[in-house]
Amino acid sequence: MFGIRALRLAEKAVHQLHTPMAFTEAQTWGPLELLGAGVACEMGIFNVLSRHWGPLAPPILLESSMPAQPWLLESCNWLNASYFGLPAWLHASNYRVLSDANHCAWQVGANTTATSWENMSKDPSLSKYFSDYMAVPRTTQEEDSVSFYPFETVFTNSDADDIIFVGIGGRLGHQAMRARSAFPRSRSHIILQDLPQVTGKMTGASLPDVEIMDHDVAHPQPFLSQFAAATGPESRLLIHETLAPELNPTKNITRFDLSMFASFGGAQSSKAEHKALLEKVGLEVSGTRSTPREWSIMEARLKRE
């Protein structure tokens, strides 16, 4: 945990030492790094590196390389349309922030009127690759919500009907199954929500003891107000999300934010924005637990009078 924080501080110090020319060169040649990553994916180089500790000489890498999983390369190529279209779209919109999946950089870069989700739904292979990308397992304990939040303490006196996990836009259910493996059916209800073209590919065998529900994540659902109306003073709402800090966001948070903005017309919400949204429906934030990386669990309850 402390090692990760120290690494972040070191990275920040290095960036602050960059001269304008060094920054310009980094941005100019940055696209070549993405292309190089794509070639490395096709050659299976990352797969080889993940099985070894320490550096490997190029001949060993080339001898060991094999065709890699295609999900990373295809997902990068799909998102590239949004990234390459972002400068022109920002210029055309006079640099206004518009939260609209129907009018964002994706349409400019992909030369289409369809949203990125609509485009993906027409390509089964791409949809599968994206789901595989989202299902990449988190390997460190501090990123696992079941590990870093004291669920056992919180749920000590709770019945199964009192505990509901809802994975909104959960794709193929990687988070839902992580929660289900930690909490058997007798302990909780788990619901996975996603687009019909995604849920239609799921089966009870692939997601045992998980309720699958169709939902278009682009359309709001008033679950916060419903929660506030249906629960008592001891109930709590847990929101597992990446929270953008008001100052000094990490490099990954900035990347997430730009990627969502360019591809879906979305944004990474800050803790203050979540707090304001919860207070609108009569809830208040009672605590937040964060990992050394970007994920947090925000806890909310009915606002006390």
mmCIF file of C-alpha atoms in Angstrom:
data_model
loop_
_atom_site.group_PDB
_atom_site.id
_atom_site.type_symbol
_atom_site.label_atom_id
_atom_site.label_comp_id
_atom_site.label_asym_id
_atom_site.label_seq_id
_atom_site.Cartn_x
_atom_site.Cartn_y
_atom_site.Cartn_z
ATOM 1 C CA MET A 1 0.000 0.000 0.000
ATOM 2 C CA PHE A 2 2.714 2.475 1.010
ATOM 3 C CA GLY A 3 4.853 1.363 -1.933
ATOM 4 C CA ILE A 4 2.108 2.335 -4.384
ATOM 5 C CA ARG A 5 1.719 5.774 -2.788
ATOM 6 C CA ALA A 6 5.476 6.327 -2.872
ATOM 7 C CA LEU A 7 5.540 5.366 -6.547
ATOM 8 C CA ARG A 8 2.787 7.882 -7.311
ATOM 9 C CA LEU A 9 4.652 10.654 -5.538
ATOM 10 C CA ALA A 10 7.815 9.772 -7.448
ATOM 11 C CA GLU A 11 5.941 9.829 -10.779
ATOM 12 C CA LYS A 12 4.440 13.204 -9.901
ATOM 13 C CA ALA A 13 7.872 14.604 -9.020
ATOM 14 C CA VAL A 14 9.278 13.427 -12.353
ATOM 15 C CA HIS A 15 6.419 15.055 -14.283
ATOM 16 C CA GLN A 16 6.938 18.338 -12.442
ATOM 17 C CA LEU A 17 10.565 18.349 -13.617
ATOM 18 C CA HIS A 18 9.562 18.078 -17.281
ATOM 19 C CA THR A 19 10.495 21.032 -19.457
ATOM 20 C CA PRO A 20 7.940 22.327 -21.999
ATOM 21 C CA MET A 21 9.969 20.642 -24.744
ATOM 22 C CA ALA A 22 10.050 17.308 -22.899
ATOM 23 C CA PHE A 23 6.272 17.469 -22.439
ATOM 24 C CA THR A 24 5.787 18.342 -26.124
ATOM 25 C CA GLU A 25 7.932 15.421 -27.239
ATOM 26 C CA ALA A 26 6.080 13.012 -24.948
ATOM 27 C CA GLN A 27 2.709 14.037 -26.395
ATOM 28 C CA THR A 28 3.975 14.027 -29.975
ATOM 29 C CA TRP A 29 5.383 10.522 -29.825
ATOM 30 C CA GLY A 30 2.750 9.121 -27.454
ATOM 31 C CA PRO A 31 0.659 7.549 -30.273
ATOM 32 C CA LEU A 32 3.662 5.426 -31.252
ATOM 33 C CA GLU A 33 3.566 3.856 -27.783
ATOM 34 C CA LEU A 34 -0.062 2.833 -28.364
ATOM 35 C CA LEU A 35 0.807 1.331 -31.747
ATOM 36 C CA GLY A 36 3.737 -0.486 -30.160
ATOM 37 C CA ALA A 37 1.438 -1.858 -27.457
ATOM 38 C CA GLY A 38 -0.899 -3.147 -30.177
ATOM 39 C CA VAL A 39 1.938 -4.970 -31.927
ATOM 40 C CA ALA A 40 3.115 -6.383 -28.590
ATOM 41 C CA CYS A 41 -0.408 -7.688 -27.911
ATOM 42 C CA GLU A 42 -0.552 -9.463 -31.266
ATOM 43 C CA MET A 43 2.863 -11.032 -30.670
ATOM 44 C CA GLY A 44 1.959 -12.171 -27.147
ATOM 45 C CA ILE A 45 4.846 -10.260 -25.573
ATOM 46 C CA PHE A 46 2.842 -9.067 -22.549
ATOM 47 C CA ASN A 47 1.699 -12.631 -21.948
ATOM 48 C CA VAL A 48 5.335 -13.771 -21.866
ATOM 49 C CA LEU A 49 6.427 -10.922 -19.580
ATOM 50 C CA SER A 50 3.645 -11.696 -17.105
ATOM 51 C CA ARG A 51 5.103 -15.171 -16.541
ATOM 52 C CA HIS A 52 8.631 -13.982 -15.754
ATOM 53 C CA TRP A 53 10.253 -11.875 -13.070
ATOM 54 C CA GLY A 54 12.790 -9.340 -14.288
ATOM 55 C CA PRO A 55 13.811 -8.249 -17.789
ATOM 56 C CA LEU A 56 14.051 -10.613 -20.762
ATOM 57 C CA ALA A 57 16.393 -10.295 -23.727
ATOM 58 C CA PRO A 58 14.655 -9.660 -27.101
ATOM 59 C CA PRO A 59 15.585 -13.104 -28.525
ATOM 60 C CA ILE A 60 13.923 -14.849 -25.565
ATOM 61 C CA LEU A 61 10.828 -12.691 -25.966
ATOM 62 C CA LEU A 62 10.558 -13.459 -29.671
ATOM 63 C CA GLU A 63 11.065 -17.188 -29.147
ATOM 64 C CA SER A 64 8.421 -17.298 -26.419
ATOM 65 C CA SER A 65 5.829 -15.056 -28.102
ATOM 66 C CA MET A 66 2.558 -16.564 -29.243
ATOM 67 C CA PRO A 67 -0.760 -15.162 -30.494
ATOM 68 C CA ALA A 68 -2.197 -13.121 -27.617
ATOM 69 C CA GLN A 69 -5.760 -12.713 -26.432
ATOM 70 C CA PRO A 70 -7.387 -10.310 -28.919
ATOM 71 C CA TRP A 71 -9.586 -8.440 -26.435
ATOM 72 C CA LEU A 72 -7.013 -5.788 -25.514
ATOM 73 C CA LEU A 73 -6.058 -4.886 -29.074
ATOM 74 C CA GLU A 74 -9.673 -4.827 -30.306
ATOM 75 C CA SER A 75 -10.814 -2.709 -27.354
ATOM 76 C CA CYS A 76 -7.964 -0.238 -27.934
ATOM 77 C CA ASN A 77 -8.768 -0.005 -31.643
ATOM 78 C CA TRP A 78 -12.451 0.561 -30.890
ATOM 79 C CA LEU A 79 -11.725 3.354 -28.401
ATOM 80 C CA ASN A 80 -9.206 4.990 -30.744
ATOM 81 C CA ALA A 81 -12.035 6.416 -32.839
ATOM 82 C CA SER A 82 -13.169 8.472 -29.836
ATOM 83 C CA TYR A 83 -9.667 9.607 -28.942
ATOM 84 C CA PHE A 84 -8.747 10.695 -32.461
ATOM 85 C CA GLY A 85 -12.076 12.495 -32.871
ATOM 86 C CA LEU A 86 -11.849 14.391 -29.561
ATOM 87 C CA PRO A 87 -9.826 17.458 -30.718
ATOM 88 C CA ALA A 88 -12.144 18.141 -33.683
ATOM 89 C CA TRP A 89 -15.268 17.553 -31.592
ATOM 90 C CA LEU A 90 -14.103 19.897 -28.820
ATOM 91 C CA HIS A 91 -13.338 22.585 -31.388
ATOM 92 C CA ALA A 92 -16.758 22.174 -33.037
ATOM 93 C CA SER A 93 -18.555 22.343 -29.656
ATOM 94 C CA ASN A 94 -16.577 25.448 -28.646
ATOM 95 C CA TYR A 95 -14.990 23.421 -25.827
ATOM 96 C CA ARG A 96 -18.257 22.999 -23.937
ATOM 97 C CA VAL A 97 -18.764 19.890 -21.810
ATOM 98 C CA LEU A 98 -21.802 18.051 -23.183
ATOM 99 C CA SER A 99 -22.939 14.880 -21.398
ATOM 100 C CA ASP A 100 -24.671 13.174 -24.302
ATOM 101 C CA ALA A 101 -23.761 9.746 -25.681
ATOM 102 C CA ASN A 102 -25.511 10.677 -28.944
ATOM 103 C CA HIS A 103 -23.292 13.722 -29.496
ATOM 104 C CA CYS A 104 -19.710 13.114 -28.400
ATOM 105 C CA ALA A 105 -16.277 12.567 -29.925
ATOM 106 C CA TRP A 106 -17.160 8.985 -30.851
ATOM 107 C CA GLN A 107 -19.517 10.084 -33.634
ATOM 108 C CA VAL A 108 -16.811 12.315 -35.131
ATOM 109 C CA GLY A 109 -14.001 9.770 -34.946
ATOM 110 C CA ALA A 110 -16.096 6.823 -36.160
ATOM 111 C CA ASN A 111 -17.972 8.924 -38.764
ATOM 112 C CA THR A 112 -21.355 7.659 -37.610
ATOM 113 C CA THR A 113 -24.578 8.846 -35.989
ATOM 114 C CA ALA A 114 -24.821 5.754 -33.775
ATOM 115 C CA THR A 115 -23.621 5.718 -30.181
ATOM 116 C CA SER A 116 -20.598 3.649 -29.221
ATOM 117 C CA TRP A 117 -22.889 1.155 -27.445
ATOM 118 C CA GLU A 118 -25.090 0.807 -30.525
ATOM 119 C CA ASN A 119 -22.001 0.233 -32.637
ATOM 120 C CA MET A 120 -20.752 -2.436 -30.263
ATOM 121 C CA SER A 121 -24.105 -4.240 -30.179
ATOM 122 C CA LYS A 122 -23.855 -4.828 -33.947
ATOM 123 C CA ASP A 123 -20.491 -6.554 -33.609
ATOM 124 C CA PRO A 124 -20.710 -9.699 -31.434
ATOM 125 C CA SER A 125 -16.939 -10.210 -31.473
ATOM 126 C CA LEU A 126 -16.238 -6.665 -30.312
ATOM 127 C CA SER A 127 -18.906 -6.941 -27.626
ATOM 128 C CA LYS A 128 -17.265 -10.113 -26.337
ATOM 129 C CA TYR A 129 -13.802 -8.531 -26.422
ATOM 130 C CA PHE A 130 -15.053 -5.540 -24.439
ATOM 131 C CA SER A 131 -16.662 -7.823 -21.865
ATOM 132 C CA ASP A 132 -13.408 -9.770 -21.581
ATOM 133 C CA TYR A 133 -11.569 -6.478 -21.117
ATOM 134 C CA MET A 134 -13.943 -5.447 -18.317
ATOM 135 C CA ALA A 135 -13.579 -8.868 -16.709
ATOM 136 C CA VAL A 136 -9.810 -8.739 -16.335
ATOM 137 C CA PRO A 137 -9.389 -9.893 -12.716
ATOM 138 C CA ARG A 138 -8.045 -7.496 -10.121
ATOM 139 C CA THR A 139 -5.064 -9.282 -8.685
ATOM 140 C CA THR A 140 -4.244 -7.130 -5.659
ATOM 141 C CA GLN A 141 -6.146 -7.435 -2.417
ATOM 142 C CA GLU A 142 -6.543 -3.683 -1.960
ATOM 143 C CA GLU A 143 -8.565 -3.478 -5.205
ATOM 144 C CA ASP A 144 -10.994 -6.222 -4.146
ATOM 145 C CA SER A 145 -14.075 -4.625 -2.573
ATOM 146 C CA VAL A 146 -14.860 -7.799 -0.638
ATOM 147 C CA SER A 147 -11.424 -7.606 0.992
ATOM 148 C CA PHE A 148 -11.060 -3.938 1.869
ATOM 149 C CA TYR A 149 -14.590 -3.277 3.214
ATOM 150 C CA PRO A 150 -15.673 -4.907 6.538
ATOM 151 C CA PHE A 151 -18.779 -6.626 5.137
ATOM 152 C CA GLU A 152 -18.766 -9.332 7.791
ATOM 153 C CA THR A 153 -18.945 -6.762 10.588
ATOM 154 C CA VAL A 154 -21.640 -4.717 8.860
ATOM 155 C CA PHE A 155 -23.811 -7.740 8.012
ATOM 156 C CA THR A 156 -23.509 -9.543 11.367
ATOM 157 C CA ASN A 157 -27.178 -9.137 12.341
ATOM 158 C CA SER A 158 -28.643 -8.911 8.838
ATOM 159 C CA ASP A 159 -30.998 -11.324 7.082
ATOM 160 C CA ALA A 160 -30.544 -12.383 3.457
ATOM 161 C CA ASP A 161 -33.452 -10.157 2.415
ATOM 162 C CA ASP A 162 -31.659 -7.147 3.898
ATOM 163 C CA ILE A 163 -28.580 -7.394 1.654
ATOM 164 C CA ILE A 164 -28.785 -6.619 -2.064
ATOM 165 C CA PHE A 165 -25.821 -6.179 -4.406
ATOM 166 C CA VAL A 166 -26.654 -4.512 -7.735
ATOM 167 C CA GLY A 167 -24.069 -4.464 -10.523
ATOM 168 C CA ILE A 168 -25.227 -1.703 -12.896
ATOM 169 C CA GLY A 169 -23.646 -2.174 -16.308
ATOM 170 C CA GLY A 170 -21.982 -5.304 -14.930
ATOM 171 C CA ARG A 171 -21.294 -6.860 -18.358
ATOM 172 C CA LEU A 172 -20.613 -10.599 -17.927
ATOM 173 C CA GLY A 173 -20.782 -10.427 -14.143
ATOM 174 C CA HIS A 174 -17.168 -10.517 -12.982
ATOM 175 C CA GLN A 175 -17.938 -8.319 -9.965
ATOM 176 C CA ALA A 176 -21.230 -10.082 -9.277
ATOM 177 C CA MET A 177 -19.510 -13.462 -9.088
ATOM 178 C CA ARG A 178 -16.771 -12.051 -6.859
ATOM 179 C CA ALA A 179 -19.462 -10.920 -4.431
ATOM 180 C CA ARG A 180 -21.395 -14.186 -4.768
ATOM 181 C CA SER A 181 -18.296 -16.267 -3.992
ATOM 182 C CA ALA A 182 -17.875 -14.289 -0.764
ATOM 183 C CA PHE A 183 -21.572 -14.251 0.189
ATOM 184 C CA PRO A 184 -23.628 -17.394 -0.547
ATOM 185 C CA ARG A 185 -27.288 -17.185 -1.537
ATOM 186 C CA SER A 186 -28.353 -17.584 2.079
ATOM 187 C CA ARG A 187 -26.549 -14.329 2.897
ATOM 188 C CA SER A 188 -27.658 -11.914 0.155
ATOM 189 C CA HIS A 189 -29.382 -11.167 -3.154
ATOM 190 C CA ILE A 190 -27.241 -10.203 -6.140
ATOM 191 C CA ILE A 191 -28.655 -8.488 -9.237
ATOM 192 C CA LEU A 192 -26.775 -7.808 -12.458
ATOM 193 C CA GLN A 193 -28.133 -5.136 -14.815
ATOM 194 C CA ASP A 194 -27.009 -4.533 -18.391
ATOM 195 C CA LEU A 195 -28.214 -4.042 -21.948
ATOM 196 C CA PRO A 196 -30.497 -6.769 -23.382
ATOM 197 C CA GLN A 197 -27.878 -7.723 -25.990
ATOM 198 C CA VAL A 198 -25.494 -8.468 -23.114
ATOM 199 C CA THR A 199 -27.864 -10.196 -20.700
ATOM 200 C CA GLY A 200 -29.277 -12.285 -23.560
ATOM 201 C CA LYS A 201 -25.961 -14.126 -23.761
ATOM 202 C CA MET A 202 -25.925 -15.069 -20.079
ATOM 203 C CA THR A 203 -27.141 -18.312 -18.591
ATOM 204 C CA GLY A 204 -27.911 -19.510 -15.109
ATOM 205 C CA ALA A 205 -24.929 -21.834 -15.347
ATOM 206 C CA SER A 206 -22.507 -18.981 -16.029
ATOM 207 C CA LEU A 207 -23.893 -16.841 -13.191
ATOM 208 C CA PRO A 208 -25.327 -19.174 -10.550
ATOM 209 C CA ASP A 209 -27.506 -17.528 -7.913
ATOM 210 C CA VAL A 210 -27.361 -14.130 -9.641
ATOM 211 C CA GLU A 211 -30.548 -12.426 -10.850
ATOM 212 C CA ILE A 212 -30.094 -11.040 -14.381
ATOM 213 C CA MET A 213 -32.062 -7.912 -15.290
ATOM 214 C CA ASP A 214 -32.283 -5.917 -18.541
ATOM 215 C CA HIS A 215 -31.456 -2.234 -18.156
ATOM 216 C CA ASP A 216 -30.149 0.474 -20.490
ATOM 217 C CA VAL A 217 -27.478 2.243 -18.450
ATOM 218 C CA ALA A 218 -27.964 5.352 -20.598
ATOM 219 C CA HIS A 219 -31.439 5.794 -19.090
ATOM 220 C CA PRO A 220 -31.561 6.961 -15.448
ATOM 221 C CA GLN A 221 -33.316 4.825 -12.864
ATOM 222 C CA PRO A 222 -34.529 6.418 -9.615
ATOM 223 C CA PHE A 223 -33.057 3.784 -7.310
ATOM 224 C CA LEU A 224 -31.599 6.360 -4.907
ATOM 225 C CA SER A 225 -34.985 7.896 -4.155
ATOM 226 C CA GLN A 226 -36.545 4.414 -3.975
ATOM 227 C CA PHE A 227 -33.876 3.332 -1.505
ATOM 228 C CA ALA A 228 -34.462 6.419 0.641
ATOM 229 C CA ALA A 229 -38.219 5.794 0.674
ATOM 230 C CA ALA A 230 -38.015 2.076 1.486
ATOM 231 C CA THR A 231 -35.325 1.879 4.158
ATOM 232 C CA GLY A 232 -34.973 2.654 7.828
ATOM 233 C CA PRO A 233 -32.431 4.595 9.877
ATOM 234 C CA GLU A 234 -30.100 1.581 10.259
ATOM 235 C CA SER A 235 -30.005 0.794 6.542
ATOM 236 C CA ARG A 236 -26.988 1.779 4.514
ATOM 237 C CA LEU A 237 -26.221 2.160 0.836
ATOM 238 C CA LEU A 238 -22.734 1.187 -0.383
ATOM 239 C CA ILE A 239 -21.497 2.635 -3.683
ATOM 240 C CA HIS A 240 -18.431 0.976 -5.219
ATOM 241 C CA GLU A 241 -16.951 3.501 -7.646
ATOM 242 C CA THR A 242 -13.850 5.381 -8.714
ATOM 243 C CA LEU A 243 -14.034 8.829 -7.129
ATOM 244 C CA ALA A 244 -12.211 11.683 -8.832
ATOM 245 C CA PRO A 245 -10.521 13.954 -6.254
ATOM 246 C CA GLU A 246 -11.136 17.689 -6.403
ATOM 247 C CA LEU A 247 -7.382 18.362 -6.679
ATOM 248 C CA ASN A 248 -4.430 16.383 -8.036
ATOM 249 C CA PRO A 249 -6.282 13.479 -9.690
ATOM 250 C CA THR A 250 -4.160 10.459 -10.500
ATOM 251 C CA LYS A 251 -3.078 9.747 -14.045
ATOM 252 C CA ASN A 252 -5.487 6.813 -14.301
ATOM 253 C CA ILE A 253 -8.466 8.842 -13.065
ATOM 254 C CA THR A 254 -7.707 11.479 -15.703
ATOM 255 C CA ARG A 255 -7.500 8.776 -18.358
ATOM 256 C CA PHE A 256 -10.790 7.209 -17.246
ATOM 257 C CA ASP A 257 -12.446 10.614 -17.309
ATOM 258 C CA LEU A 258 -11.244 11.497 -20.815
ATOM 259 C CA SER A 259 -12.085 8.036 -22.139
ATOM 260 C CA MET A 260 -15.653 8.153 -20.799
ATOM 261 C CA PHE A 261 -16.093 11.720 -22.023
ATOM 262 C CA ALA A 262 -14.849 10.965 -25.537
ATOM 263 C CA SER A 263 -16.553 7.595 -26.003
ATOM 264 C CA PHE A 264 -19.807 7.871 -24.066
ATOM 265 C CA GLY A 265 -20.344 11.529 -23.159
ATOM 266 C CA GLY A 266 -19.802 10.562 -19.523
ATOM 267 C CA ALA A 267 -17.459 11.590 -16.727
ATOM 268 C CA GLN A 268 -15.836 10.342 -13.543
ATOM 269 C CA SER A 269 -17.814 11.846 -10.670
ATOM 270 C CA SER A 270 -16.056 13.330 -7.672
ATOM 271 C CA LYS A 271 -16.844 12.592 -4.048
ATOM 272 C CA ALA A 272 -18.496 16.023 -3.779
ATOM 273 C CA GLU A 273 -20.734 15.303 -6.788
ATOM 274 C CA HIS A 274 -21.813 11.953 -5.327
ATOM 275 C CA LYS A 275 -22.491 13.656 -1.994
ATOM 276 C CA ALA A 276 -24.673 16.313 -3.641
ATOM 277 C CA LEU A 277 -26.624 13.661 -5.562
ATOM 278 C CA LEU A 278 -27.273 11.630 -2.413
ATOM 279 C CA GLU A 279 -28.357 14.666 -0.406
ATOM 280 C CA LYS A 280 -30.942 15.495 -3.076
ATOM 281 C CA VAL A 281 -32.931 12.388 -2.133
ATOM 282 C CA GLY A 282 -32.516 12.681 1.643
ATOM 283 C CA LEU A 283 -29.353 10.610 2.115
ATOM 284 C CA GLU A 284 -26.026 11.596 3.627
ATOM 285 C CA VAL A 285 -22.508 10.214 3.292
ATOM 286 C CA SER A 286 -21.450 8.529 6.529
ATOM 287 C CA GLY A 287 -18.024 7.364 5.432
ATOM 288 C CA THR A 288 -15.717 6.449 2.553
ATOM 289 C CA ARG A 289 -13.131 3.688 2.349
ATOM 290 C CA SER A 290 -10.568 4.014 -0.416
ATOM 291 C CA THR A 291 -7.872 1.745 -1.812
ATOM 292 C CA PRO A 292 -4.360 2.979 -2.638
ATOM 293 C CA ARG A 293 -5.496 2.860 -6.243
ATOM 294 C CA GLU A 294 -8.660 4.480 -7.596
ATOM 295 C CA TRP A 295 -11.556 2.419 -6.212
ATOM 296 C CA SER A 296 -13.602 3.460 -3.179
ATOM 297 C CA ILE A 297 -16.709 2.359 -1.322
ATOM 298 C CA MET A 298 -18.906 5.251 -0.234
ATOM 299 C CA GLU A 299 -21.384 4.560 2.551
ATOM 300 C CA ALA A 300 -24.671 6.496 2.759
ATOM 301 C CA ARG A 301 -27.612 6.488 5.182
ATOM 302 C CA LEU A 302 -30.851 8.354 5.672
ATOM 303 C CA LYS A 303 -30.088 11.923 6.633
ATOM 304 C CA ARG A 304 -30.425 12.442 10.364
ATOM 305 C CA GLU A 305 -32.723 15.247 11.446
#
